[in-house]
Amino acid sequence: MGGYGDIKMIDENGLRMDGRSATEVRPITIETGVVPVADGSCRMTWGTNDVIVAVYGPMEAHPRKIQRQDRAVLDVRYNMAPFSTTDRIRPGFNRRSREISKVTADALASVVLLEMYPRSKIRVEIEVICAEAGTRCVGLTAASVALADAGIPMTDMVVSVASGKINDVVVCDLNKEEDNYGEADLPMGVLPNTGEIVFLQMDGDLSPEQFQTAWDYNVNAAMEVHKIMVEALKNGGAK
Amino acid sequence: MAIPLVPKILRSHLLELASKDERIDGRGRWEGRQTKLEVDILPRAEGSAKVTMGDTIVYAGVKFQLMTPYSDRPNEGGLMCSAEVRPVAGRNWEPGPPSAESIELGRVVDRGIRESGCIDVKSLCIIPGEKAWQVILDLFAISDDGNLFDAFALAAIAALKNAKVPCERFEVGKDHLLDVSSMPIMCSYHKVGNRFVYDASKKEELGGDERIHITLGEANHVHSLQKGLKGIFSADEFVEIMEKAKDTSKELRKLVNSVVGE
């Protein structure tokens, strides 16, 4: 969080720099089957975020030492393409992408019925082609759609949204400037069927009231995004 | 890339098809897959392109950085080209440091562009000995169904052709298009069933032998060649594919021009 509180990001009418209200999310499109050689895939654009997820498996887990006798292992990789940001990213794993891969895997493992595929592996490859803000949320949400497209059984899809604080006002779904100069960021992964949470991170500064508002914004936005996900899967159809 | 066990039955099937002058997906011997080229699609890259050849999908993105010219070439900027085939592109591509296959991909595409001289590295110099542009071309595969070489090369030249030098962001003048003076085009041929075919699919690659990549510039000048994988070919075979490459590269050049503008 940059915390440059002197940059004005909300006008007199309560509208943000891109014209959205406090609770409005950026435009979202979802398309399934975009990686023809994968078992399931999804492209999600969210604002100018552009994320492609491919799912491979369930397949044999090798080397053998990674196998689990009672369930499948979920191998999740989050990566940003070198040209996805203003300053080029050097290819290869870094600490940030490794952490995001891990929390994404933990969130997905909570909904995928891994015990149905003992000794096997399911690979989830999240590639950020163009980044704006909130790529981890887009990646996790798109991964849920790609897993569904691959026909992998899940108790629910994870919908991930982040709310934050700009100019001491809580707003939903931060864009690039708001993320850079905002004062807090609260990404969450919600299960729309039950309202339960499988993914939670936060950094910045929120009062107890602001925290509750951000939480509620996320849960409400997740329900909206879930409708778009279901629609995309109906149109694309699971293979 | 981990090479999976190839069933002998695939090889013999390809051989049988070849004896009838057929291919596994019904194409003619010199026929490419349907190719779609889109440019300027990535808002964070200074130049970008996406190529779809059948089920093979790749992106190319151009970024610019400021560099200090090398002391032995104080009037020149730099050009860097790297290819990445991450596990997203197929079940046999593995995570980890770049594999030999993806390094070969990047280097062969790099040579075609560099040696064609389409980017004048002298024009990338801003202040001799102090400041110059480094053009970084990143090639990124999303779906590998064979012939990543041609897809990468096509995306590469198209991305360079619509790249805008971000002078204003670095406070060194006005933004302008990168000067790309010619158009190198790569054509790849794979030995499948004991004869060369153009634009091999993944199945043909797995059940085939050696491959040859030819990069031709304007007026059919040769700029890079690469023979890959195990196999033997005759001079006559090479003459034949070279002739075919001249025709095919002409068609592809038309495609790029129709999308990017001359």
Short mmCIF file of C-alpha atoms in Angstrom, two decimals:
data_model
loop_
_atom_site.label_atom_id
_atom_site.label_comp_id
_atom_site.label_asym_id
_atom_site.label_seq_id
_atom_site.Cartn_x
_atom_site.Cartn_y
_atom_site.Cartn_z
CA MET A 1 0.00 0.00 0.00
CA GLY A 2 1.46 3.29 -1.09
CA GLY A 3 -0.70 5.31 1.25
CA TYR A 4 -0.38 8.58 -0.62
CA GLY A 5 -3.54 9.96 0.93
CA ASP A 6 -3.22 13.34 -0.78
CA ILE A 7 -4.08 11.99 -4.24
CA LYS A 8 -7.78 12.59 -4.82
CA MET A 9 -9.40 9.44 -6.18
CA ILE A 10 -13.08 10.05 -5.39
CA ASP A 11 -15.07 13.03 -6.68
CA GLU A 12 -17.85 15.05 -4.98
CA ASN A 13 -20.50 12.61 -6.21
CA GLY A 14 -18.71 9.64 -4.68
CA LEU A 15 -17.57 8.36 -8.10
CA ARG A 16 -14.09 6.94 -8.64
CA MET A 17 -11.53 7.97 -11.29
CA ASP A 18 -12.90 5.41 -13.77
CA GLY A 19 -16.49 6.47 -13.08
CA ARG A 20 -17.45 3.50 -10.92
CA SER A 21 -19.43 3.70 -7.70
CA ALA A 22 -17.91 2.34 -4.49
CA THR A 23 -19.45 -1.11 -4.89
CA GLU A 24 -19.10 -1.54 -8.64
CA VAL A 25 -16.66 -4.11 -10.10
CA ARG A 26 -14.80 -3.62 -13.38
CA PRO A 27 -16.21 -5.24 -16.57
CA ILE A 28 -15.65 -9.02 -16.69
CA THR A 29 -15.59 -11.49 -19.58
CA ILE A 30 -15.05 -15.25 -19.31
CA GLU A 31 -14.41 -17.71 -22.13
CA THR A 32 -13.79 -21.45 -21.68
CA GLY A 33 -11.83 -23.87 -23.86
CA VAL A 34 -9.21 -21.31 -24.91
CA VAL A 35 -6.28 -23.75 -24.59
CA PRO A 36 -7.27 -26.51 -27.03
CA VAL A 37 -4.59 -28.98 -25.87
CA ALA A 38 -5.59 -28.75 -22.18
CA ASP A 39 -8.24 -30.81 -20.38
CA GLY A 40 -9.97 -27.63 -19.26
CA SER A 41 -9.19 -23.96 -19.69
CA CYS A 42 -10.48 -20.46 -19.24
CA ARG A 43 -9.61 -16.92 -20.24
CA MET A 44 -10.86 -14.23 -17.92
CA THR A 45 -10.59 -10.51 -18.53
CA TRP A 46 -11.36 -8.28 -15.57
CA GLY A 47 -10.82 -4.60 -16.31
CA THR A 48 -7.57 -4.76 -18.30
CA ASN A 49 -6.44 -7.87 -16.43
CA ASP A 50 -6.11 -10.76 -18.88
CA VAL A 51 -5.54 -14.19 -17.37
CA ILE A 52 -5.39 -17.62 -19.02
CA VAL A 53 -5.73 -20.81 -16.96
CA ALA A 54 -5.14 -24.34 -18.23
CA VAL A 55 -5.94 -27.51 -16.27
CA TYR A 56 -4.25 -30.84 -16.97
CA GLY A 57 -5.32 -34.06 -15.32
CA PRO A 58 -6.10 -35.95 -13.24
CA MET A 59 -2.91 -37.63 -14.44
CA GLU A 60 -0.23 -39.91 -13.01
CA ALA A 61 1.74 -38.14 -10.30
CA HIS A 62 5.47 -38.51 -10.78
CA PRO A 63 8.02 -38.69 -9.29
CA ARG A 64 6.38 -41.23 -7.08
CA LYS A 65 7.40 -39.55 -3.84
CA ILE A 66 4.90 -36.73 -4.43
CA GLN A 67 1.99 -39.19 -4.63
CA ARG A 68 -0.55 -39.31 -1.81
CA GLN A 69 -2.20 -42.64 -1.13
CA ASP A 70 -5.60 -41.19 -0.28
CA ARG A 71 -5.98 -38.23 -2.65
CA ALA A 72 -4.71 -36.30 -5.64
CA VAL A 73 -2.07 -33.60 -5.33
CA LEU A 74 -2.99 -30.18 -6.64
CA ASP A 75 -0.09 -28.56 -8.47
CA VAL A 76 -0.84 -24.87 -8.92
CA ARG A 77 1.45 -22.38 -10.63
CA TYR A 78 0.76 -18.65 -10.84
CA ASN A 79 3.00 -16.76 -13.23
CA MET A 80 3.12 -13.34 -14.85
CA ALA A 81 4.24 -13.13 -18.48
CA PRO A 82 7.31 -10.90 -18.97
CA PHE A 83 5.25 -8.37 -20.96
CA SER A 84 2.26 -8.30 -18.59
CA THR A 85 3.30 -5.18 -16.69
CA THR A 86 4.66 -1.71 -17.44
CA ASP A 87 8.18 -2.72 -16.37
CA ARG A 88 9.25 -6.06 -17.86
CA ILE A 89 9.31 -8.98 -15.43
CA ARG A 90 12.30 -11.32 -15.63
CA PRO A 91 11.06 -14.81 -16.43
CA GLY A 92 11.17 -17.42 -13.70
CA PHE A 93 9.74 -18.01 -10.28
CA ASN A 94 10.01 -15.30 -7.64
CA ARG A 95 8.90 -15.05 -4.01
CA ARG A 96 5.67 -13.26 -4.87
CA SER A 97 4.51 -15.75 -7.49
CA ARG A 98 5.45 -18.66 -5.26
CA GLU A 99 3.37 -17.32 -2.38
CA ILE A 100 0.38 -16.63 -4.61
CA SER A 101 0.69 -20.13 -6.11
CA LYS A 102 0.59 -21.57 -2.61
CA VAL A 103 -2.41 -19.64 -1.27
CA THR A 104 -4.28 -20.33 -4.53
CA ALA A 105 -3.56 -24.06 -4.19
CA ASP A 106 -4.72 -24.00 -0.56
CA ALA A 107 -7.97 -22.29 -1.55
CA LEU A 108 -8.68 -24.68 -4.42
CA ALA A 109 -7.78 -27.76 -2.36
CA SER A 110 -10.62 -26.78 -0.02
CA VAL A 111 -13.23 -27.27 -2.76
CA VAL A 112 -11.81 -29.86 -5.21
CA LEU A 113 -12.76 -33.45 -4.29
CA LEU A 114 -9.16 -34.62 -4.29
CA GLU A 115 -9.94 -37.87 -2.49
CA MET A 116 -11.66 -39.10 -5.64
CA TYR A 117 -8.31 -39.42 -7.42
CA PRO A 118 -5.76 -41.13 -5.15
CA ARG A 119 -2.11 -41.20 -6.30
CA SER A 120 -2.78 -38.75 -9.15
CA LYS A 121 -2.00 -35.13 -9.89
CA ILE A 122 -4.07 -32.21 -11.13
CA ARG A 123 -2.12 -29.35 -12.67
CA VAL A 124 -3.50 -25.81 -12.66
CA GLU A 125 -1.47 -23.33 -14.71
CA ILE A 126 -2.36 -19.66 -14.17
CA GLU A 127 -0.74 -17.29 -16.65
CA VAL A 128 -1.21 -13.53 -16.32
CA ILE A 129 -0.91 -12.12 -19.83
CA CYS A 130 -1.82 -8.56 -18.89
CA ALA A 131 -1.90 -7.24 -15.32
CA GLU A 132 -3.82 -4.32 -13.87
CA ALA A 133 -4.56 -4.96 -10.20
CA GLY A 134 -5.98 -7.93 -8.36
CA THR A 135 -4.37 -10.59 -10.55
CA ARG A 136 -4.40 -13.13 -7.71
CA CYS A 137 -8.18 -12.77 -7.45
CA VAL A 138 -8.63 -13.12 -11.19
CA GLY A 139 -6.27 -16.12 -11.23
CA LEU A 140 -8.12 -17.94 -8.45
CA THR A 141 -11.56 -17.21 -9.95
CA ALA A 142 -10.46 -18.23 -13.45
CA ALA A 143 -8.85 -21.40 -12.04
CA SER A 144 -12.23 -22.41 -10.58
CA VAL A 145 -13.85 -21.99 -14.00
CA ALA A 146 -11.07 -23.94 -15.74
CA LEU A 147 -11.38 -26.79 -13.21
CA ALA A 148 -15.11 -26.90 -13.86
CA ASP A 149 -14.43 -26.83 -17.61
CA ALA A 150 -12.12 -29.84 -17.12
CA GLY A 151 -14.99 -31.66 -15.41
CA ILE A 152 -13.17 -31.98 -12.09
CA PRO A 153 -15.64 -32.48 -9.23
CA MET A 154 -15.82 -29.61 -6.72
CA THR A 155 -18.13 -28.73 -3.86
CA ASP A 156 -18.27 -25.14 -5.12
CA MET A 157 -16.37 -22.68 -7.27
CA VAL A 158 -14.18 -20.11 -5.53
CA VAL A 159 -14.98 -16.51 -6.41
CA SER A 160 -12.30 -14.08 -5.42
CA VAL A 161 -12.72 -10.32 -5.09
CA ALA A 162 -10.66 -7.64 -3.34
CA SER A 163 -11.94 -4.51 -1.66
CA GLY A 164 -9.78 -1.74 -0.31
CA LYS A 165 -9.59 1.79 0.94
CA ILE A 166 -8.87 4.97 -1.01
CA ASN A 167 -9.03 8.48 0.47
CA ASP A 168 -10.35 6.86 3.68
CA VAL A 169 -13.36 5.41 1.79
CA VAL A 170 -13.92 1.66 1.36
CA VAL A 171 -14.38 0.66 -2.29
CA CYS A 172 -14.75 -2.67 -4.07
CA ASP A 173 -12.35 -4.08 -6.70
CA LEU A 174 -9.37 -1.70 -6.78
CA ASN A 175 -7.96 -0.70 -10.18
CA LYS A 176 -4.28 0.01 -10.87
CA GLU A 177 -4.11 3.57 -9.50
CA GLU A 178 -6.30 2.76 -6.51
CA ASP A 179 -4.11 -0.25 -5.74
CA ASN A 180 -0.91 1.81 -6.05
CA TYR A 181 -2.05 4.76 -3.97
CA GLY A 182 -4.72 3.18 -1.78
CA GLU A 183 -4.49 2.62 1.96
CA ALA A 184 -5.68 -0.97 2.29
CA ASP A 185 -6.36 -4.11 0.28
CA LEU A 186 -8.49 -7.08 1.36
CA PRO A 187 -8.62 -9.95 -1.17
CA MET A 188 -11.03 -12.76 -0.29
CA GLY A 189 -12.12 -16.07 -1.82
CA VAL A 190 -15.81 -16.73 -1.25
CA LEU A 191 -17.86 -19.90 -1.83
CA PRO A 192 -21.07 -18.52 -3.32
CA ASN A 193 -23.26 -21.48 -2.34
CA THR A 194 -22.56 -21.19 1.38
CA GLY A 195 -20.96 -17.78 1.85
CA GLU A 196 -17.93 -19.47 3.44
CA ILE A 197 -14.38 -18.19 2.95
CA VAL A 198 -11.42 -20.24 1.59
CA PHE A 199 -8.96 -17.46 0.82
CA LEU A 200 -8.14 -14.37 2.84
CA GLN A 201 -5.30 -11.88 2.78
CA MET A 202 -5.06 -8.27 3.84
CA ASP A 203 -2.57 -5.48 4.07
CA GLY A 204 -2.88 -1.81 4.97
CA ASP A 205 -4.99 -0.08 7.57
CA LEU A 206 -8.75 -0.54 8.19
CA SER A 207 -10.90 0.43 11.17
CA PRO A 208 -13.24 -2.32 12.47
CA GLU A 209 -16.18 -0.64 10.70
CA GLN A 210 -14.25 -0.26 7.45
CA PHE A 211 -13.14 -3.88 7.67
CA GLN A 212 -16.76 -5.05 7.97
CA THR A 213 -17.79 -2.87 5.01
CA ALA A 214 -14.96 -4.24 2.85
CA TRP A 215 -15.89 -7.79 3.86
CA ASP A 216 -19.55 -7.25 2.91
CA TYR A 217 -18.60 -5.60 -0.40
CA ASN A 218 -16.49 -8.66 -1.28
CA VAL A 219 -19.20 -11.18 -0.45
CA ASN A 220 -21.82 -9.23 -2.42
CA ALA A 221 -19.52 -8.73 -5.43
CA ALA A 222 -18.63 -12.43 -5.40
CA MET A 223 -22.29 -13.33 -5.85
CA GLU A 224 -22.44 -11.07 -8.94
CA VAL A 225 -19.24 -12.50 -10.44
CA HIS A 226 -20.49 -16.05 -9.78
CA LYS A 227 -23.43 -15.45 -12.14
CA ILE A 228 -21.01 -14.53 -14.96
CA MET A 229 -18.96 -17.68 -14.27
CA VAL A 230 -22.00 -19.95 -14.41
CA GLU A 231 -23.19 -18.27 -17.59
CA ALA A 232 -19.77 -18.76 -19.25
CA LEU A 233 -19.73 -22.45 -18.32
CA LYS A 234 -23.25 -22.93 -19.65
CA ASN A 235 -22.30 -21.28 -22.95
CA GLY A 236 -18.92 -22.99 -23.29
CA GLY A 237 -19.98 -26.25 -21.73
CA ALA A 238 -17.75 -28.61 -19.75
CA LYS A 239 -15.92 -31.13 -21.93
CA MET B 1 9.96 -30.98 -22.66
CA ALA B 2 9.59 -34.56 -21.61
CA ILE B 3 9.31 -36.63 -24.77
CA PRO B 4 6.55 -39.15 -24.15
CA LEU B 5 6.84 -42.73 -25.36
CA VAL B 6 5.69 -42.71 -28.96
CA PRO B 7 3.76 -45.79 -29.87
CA LYS B 8 5.26 -47.54 -32.86
CA ILE B 9 1.77 -47.64 -34.22
CA LEU B 10 1.79 -43.82 -34.67
CA ARG B 11 5.00 -43.98 -36.68
CA SER B 12 3.75 -46.79 -38.88
CA HIS B 13 0.43 -45.03 -39.34
CA LEU B 14 2.21 -41.88 -40.48
CA LEU B 15 4.38 -43.95 -42.83
CA GLU B 16 1.34 -45.60 -44.33
CA LEU B 17 -0.37 -42.22 -44.82
CA ALA B 18 2.80 -40.88 -46.47
CA SER B 19 2.81 -43.73 -48.99
CA LYS B 20 -0.64 -42.53 -50.09
CA ASP B 21 0.59 -38.88 -50.02
CA GLU B 22 -1.82 -38.11 -47.17
CA ARG B 23 -1.48 -36.46 -43.76
CA ILE B 24 -2.99 -37.32 -40.42
CA ASP B 25 -5.29 -34.29 -40.40
CA GLY B 26 -6.15 -34.46 -44.10
CA ARG B 27 -3.93 -31.59 -45.21
CA GLY B 28 -1.84 -31.53 -48.37
CA ARG B 29 1.92 -31.98 -48.01
CA TRP B 30 2.73 -28.28 -48.31
CA GLU B 31 -0.48 -26.99 -46.79
CA GLY B 32 -0.35 -24.99 -43.53
CA ARG B 33 -3.05 -24.88 -40.91
CA GLN B 34 -5.45 -21.98 -40.80
CA THR B 35 -3.49 -19.02 -39.43
CA LYS B 36 -4.91 -16.06 -37.59
CA LEU B 37 -2.82 -13.04 -36.65
CA GLU B 38 -3.94 -10.34 -34.18
CA VAL B 39 -1.79 -7.36 -33.20
CA ASP B 40 -1.76 -4.66 -30.50
CA ILE B 41 -3.78 -6.76 -28.06
CA LEU B 42 -1.79 -6.36 -24.82
CA PRO B 43 -2.16 -2.90 -23.25
CA ARG B 44 0.97 -3.22 -21.03
CA ALA B 45 3.33 -4.22 -23.86
CA GLU B 46 4.73 -1.63 -26.28
CA GLY B 47 4.10 -4.04 -29.16
CA SER B 48 2.18 -7.30 -29.17
CA ALA B 49 0.82 -10.05 -31.37
CA LYS B 50 -1.10 -13.29 -31.02
CA VAL B 51 -0.83 -16.08 -33.56
CA THR B 52 -3.27 -18.98 -33.81
CA MET B 53 -2.22 -21.81 -36.13
CA GLY B 54 -4.77 -24.58 -35.76
CA ASP B 55 -4.58 -25.47 -32.07
CA THR B 56 -1.17 -23.83 -31.58
CA ILE B 57 -1.50 -20.45 -29.86
CA VAL B 58 1.36 -18.07 -29.01
CA TYR B 59 1.82 -14.48 -27.88
CA ALA B 60 4.71 -12.11 -28.53
CA GLY B 61 5.30 -8.97 -26.48
CA VAL B 62 7.83 -6.18 -27.02
CA LYS B 63 9.20 -4.17 -24.08
CA PHE B 64 11.81 -1.41 -24.06
CA GLN B 65 14.49 -0.70 -21.47
CA LEU B 66 17.24 1.89 -21.31
CA MET B 67 20.76 0.47 -21.38
CA THR B 68 24.34 1.70 -21.45
CA PRO B 69 25.82 0.77 -24.85
CA TYR B 70 28.61 -1.81 -24.78
CA SER B 71 32.00 -0.10 -24.73
CA ASP B 72 33.08 -1.68 -28.04
CA ARG B 73 29.82 -0.58 -29.74
CA PRO B 74 29.03 2.83 -28.24
CA ASN B 75 26.62 3.78 -31.05
CA GLU B 76 24.37 0.74 -30.81
CA GLY B 77 21.38 -0.34 -28.79
CA GLY B 78 20.42 -3.92 -28.14
CA LEU B 79 17.95 -6.55 -29.23
CA MET B 80 17.06 -9.51 -27.06
CA CYS B 81 14.69 -12.31 -27.93
CA SER B 82 13.65 -15.04 -25.56
CA ALA B 83 11.08 -17.80 -25.79
CA GLU B 84 9.30 -19.38 -22.88
CA VAL B 85 7.24 -22.52 -23.12
CA ARG B 86 5.69 -22.95 -19.72
CA PRO B 87 3.70 -25.96 -18.55
CA VAL B 88 0.48 -24.16 -19.50
CA ALA B 89 1.18 -25.01 -23.16
CA GLY B 90 0.89 -28.77 -22.93
CA ARG B 91 1.03 -31.78 -20.63
CA ASN B 92 4.60 -32.64 -21.61
CA TRP B 93 6.08 -29.20 -20.90
CA GLU B 94 7.52 -29.12 -17.41
CA PRO B 95 8.17 -26.36 -14.88
CA GLY B 96 11.68 -25.29 -14.00
CA PRO B 97 14.49 -23.41 -15.72
CA PRO B 98 14.14 -22.99 -19.51
CA SER B 99 14.47 -26.33 -21.27
CA ALA B 100 16.87 -26.92 -24.16
CA GLU B 101 13.87 -26.96 -26.49
CA SER B 102 12.62 -23.53 -25.48
CA ILE B 103 16.13 -22.06 -25.61
CA GLU B 104 16.54 -23.41 -29.15
CA LEU B 105 13.18 -21.86 -30.09
CA GLY B 106 14.21 -18.43 -28.81
CA ARG B 107 17.64 -18.52 -30.41
CA VAL B 108 16.47 -19.62 -33.86
CA VAL B 109 13.79 -16.91 -33.97
CA ASP B 110 16.34 -14.38 -32.64
CA ARG B 111 18.84 -15.21 -35.40
CA GLY B 112 16.28 -14.76 -38.17
CA ILE B 113 15.34 -11.30 -36.92
CA ARG B 114 18.85 -10.16 -36.01
CA GLU B 115 20.55 -11.34 -39.21
CA SER B 116 17.86 -9.94 -41.49
CA GLY B 117 18.89 -6.52 -40.19
CA CYS B 118 15.24 -5.45 -39.93
CA ILE B 119 16.05 -3.64 -36.67
CA ASP B 120 18.83 -1.10 -37.14
CA VAL B 121 20.61 -1.26 -33.77
CA LYS B 122 22.33 2.06 -34.53
CA SER B 123 18.95 3.78 -34.63
CA LEU B 124 18.37 2.57 -31.06
CA CYS B 125 21.19 4.74 -29.73
CA ILE B 126 20.04 7.86 -27.85
CA ILE B 127 23.34 9.32 -26.54
CA PRO B 128 26.48 7.53 -27.86
CA GLY B 129 28.32 5.73 -25.09
CA GLU B 130 25.68 6.67 -22.52
CA LYS B 131 22.12 5.77 -23.36
CA ALA B 132 20.44 3.43 -25.82
CA TRP B 133 17.29 1.38 -26.16
CA GLN B 134 17.24 -2.30 -25.51
CA VAL B 135 14.39 -3.97 -27.38
CA ILE B 136 13.18 -7.06 -25.55
CA LEU B 137 11.04 -9.50 -27.46
CA ASP B 138 9.35 -12.14 -25.30
CA LEU B 139 7.70 -15.12 -26.93
CA PHE B 140 5.13 -16.96 -24.87
CA ALA B 141 3.31 -20.18 -25.80
CA ILE B 142 -0.23 -20.79 -24.56
CA SER B 143 -1.07 -23.98 -26.45
CA ASP B 144 1.43 -26.26 -28.22
CA ASP B 145 -0.03 -28.39 -31.00
CA GLY B 146 3.16 -28.42 -33.03
CA ASN B 147 5.34 -26.00 -35.02
CA LEU B 148 5.90 -23.43 -32.27
CA PHE B 149 8.86 -22.18 -34.36
CA ASP B 150 6.78 -20.68 -37.18
CA ALA B 151 4.12 -19.40 -34.80
CA PHE B 152 6.76 -17.64 -32.66
CA ALA B 153 8.56 -16.16 -35.68
CA LEU B 154 5.33 -14.81 -37.13
CA ALA B 155 4.21 -13.34 -33.79
CA ALA B 156 7.69 -11.86 -33.30
CA ILE B 157 7.84 -9.87 -36.51
CA ALA B 158 4.22 -8.74 -36.18
CA ALA B 159 4.80 -7.53 -32.61
CA LEU B 160 7.95 -5.62 -33.64
CA LYS B 161 6.05 -4.07 -36.56
CA ASN B 162 3.47 -2.48 -34.23
CA ALA B 163 5.87 -1.64 -31.38
CA LYS B 164 5.89 1.93 -30.16
CA VAL B 165 9.10 3.27 -28.58
CA PRO B 166 7.97 4.72 -25.20
CA CYS B 167 10.15 7.84 -25.32
CA GLU B 168 7.73 9.95 -23.29
CA ARG B 169 7.63 7.55 -20.34
CA PHE B 170 11.44 7.61 -20.18
CA GLU B 171 11.57 11.36 -20.93
CA VAL B 172 13.77 11.10 -24.02
CA GLY B 173 11.57 12.69 -26.69
CA LYS B 174 8.32 11.84 -28.43
CA ASP B 175 6.82 8.36 -28.79
CA HIS B 176 7.25 6.88 -32.26
CA LEU B 177 6.90 3.54 -34.04
CA LEU B 178 9.92 1.25 -33.99
CA ASP B 179 11.64 1.27 -37.37
CA VAL B 180 11.40 -2.23 -38.86
CA SER B 181 12.86 -2.13 -42.33
CA SER B 182 12.21 -5.66 -43.61
CA MET B 183 10.25 -8.77 -42.79
CA PRO B 184 12.03 -12.07 -42.10
CA ILE B 185 9.64 -15.04 -42.31
CA MET B 186 10.32 -18.54 -41.01
CA CYS B 187 9.06 -21.71 -42.67
CA SER B 188 9.55 -25.06 -40.94
CA TYR B 189 9.51 -28.51 -42.49
CA HIS B 190 9.34 -31.79 -40.62
CA LYS B 191 10.31 -35.24 -41.88
CA VAL B 192 7.19 -37.34 -41.36
CA GLY B 193 6.85 -40.78 -42.91
CA ASN B 194 10.18 -40.30 -44.72
CA ARG B 195 9.20 -37.13 -46.54
CA PHE B 196 9.16 -33.48 -45.56
CA VAL B 197 5.86 -31.76 -44.80
CA TYR B 198 5.16 -28.11 -43.99
CA ASP B 199 3.77 -26.98 -40.60
CA ALA B 200 3.78 -30.28 -38.70
CA SER B 201 1.18 -30.83 -36.01
CA LYS B 202 2.11 -32.23 -32.58
CA LYS B 203 1.28 -35.80 -33.63
CA GLU B 204 3.46 -35.48 -36.71
CA GLU B 205 6.29 -34.04 -34.60
CA LEU B 206 6.07 -36.93 -32.14
CA GLY B 207 5.98 -39.59 -34.85
CA GLY B 208 8.43 -37.86 -37.19
CA ASP B 209 12.18 -37.41 -37.54
CA GLU B 210 14.27 -34.30 -38.18
CA ARG B 211 13.02 -30.79 -38.80
CA ILE B 212 14.45 -27.88 -40.79
CA HIS B 213 13.73 -24.21 -40.18
CA ILE B 214 14.39 -21.66 -42.92
CA THR B 215 14.13 -17.91 -42.39
CA LEU B 216 13.85 -15.91 -45.60
CA GLY B 217 14.00 -12.14 -45.93
CA GLU B 218 12.76 -9.91 -48.71
CA ALA B 219 13.97 -11.06 -52.17
CA ASN B 220 14.38 -14.56 -50.72
CA HIS B 221 17.68 -13.89 -48.98
CA VAL B 222 18.41 -16.61 -46.43
CA HIS B 223 18.94 -15.30 -42.89
CA SER B 224 18.87 -18.35 -40.66
CA LEU B 225 18.78 -22.10 -40.91
CA GLN B 226 18.45 -24.77 -38.29
CA LYS B 227 18.31 -28.51 -38.51
CA GLY B 228 16.92 -30.10 -35.37
CA LEU B 229 16.43 -33.62 -34.04
CA LYS B 230 17.84 -36.92 -35.28
CA GLY B 231 17.64 -37.60 -38.98
CA ILE B 232 19.38 -37.50 -42.33
CA PHE B 233 18.32 -35.54 -45.41
CA SER B 234 19.65 -35.23 -48.95
CA ALA B 235 20.62 -32.13 -50.90
CA ASP B 236 17.70 -32.74 -53.28
CA GLU B 237 15.24 -32.77 -50.40
CA PHE B 238 16.66 -29.49 -49.17
CA VAL B 239 16.35 -27.86 -52.60
CA GLU B 240 12.73 -28.92 -52.74
CA ILE B 241 11.75 -27.41 -49.36
CA MET B 242 13.76 -24.27 -50.08
CA GLU B 243 11.65 -23.68 -53.20
CA LYS B 244 8.47 -24.26 -51.19
CA ALA B 245 9.67 -21.87 -48.48
CA LYS B 246 9.98 -19.09 -51.06
CA ASP B 247 6.31 -19.39 -51.99
CA THR B 248 5.04 -19.87 -48.44
CA SER B 249 7.03 -16.96 -47.00
CA LYS B 250 5.55 -14.71 -49.68
CA GLU B 251 2.04 -15.66 -48.58
CA LEU B 252 2.83 -15.12 -44.89
CA ARG B 253 4.39 -11.74 -45.65
CA LYS B 254 1.12 -10.74 -47.31
CA LEU B 255 -0.76 -11.84 -44.20
CA VAL B 256 1.42 -9.73 -41.89
CA ASN B 257 1.15 -6.72 -44.18
CA SER B 258 -2.63 -7.04 -44.33
CA VAL B 259 -2.82 -6.99 -40.51
CA VAL B 260 -0.04 -4.55 -39.57
CA GLY B 261 -0.01 -2.34 -42.66
CA GLU B 262 3.14 -1.80 -44.76
#
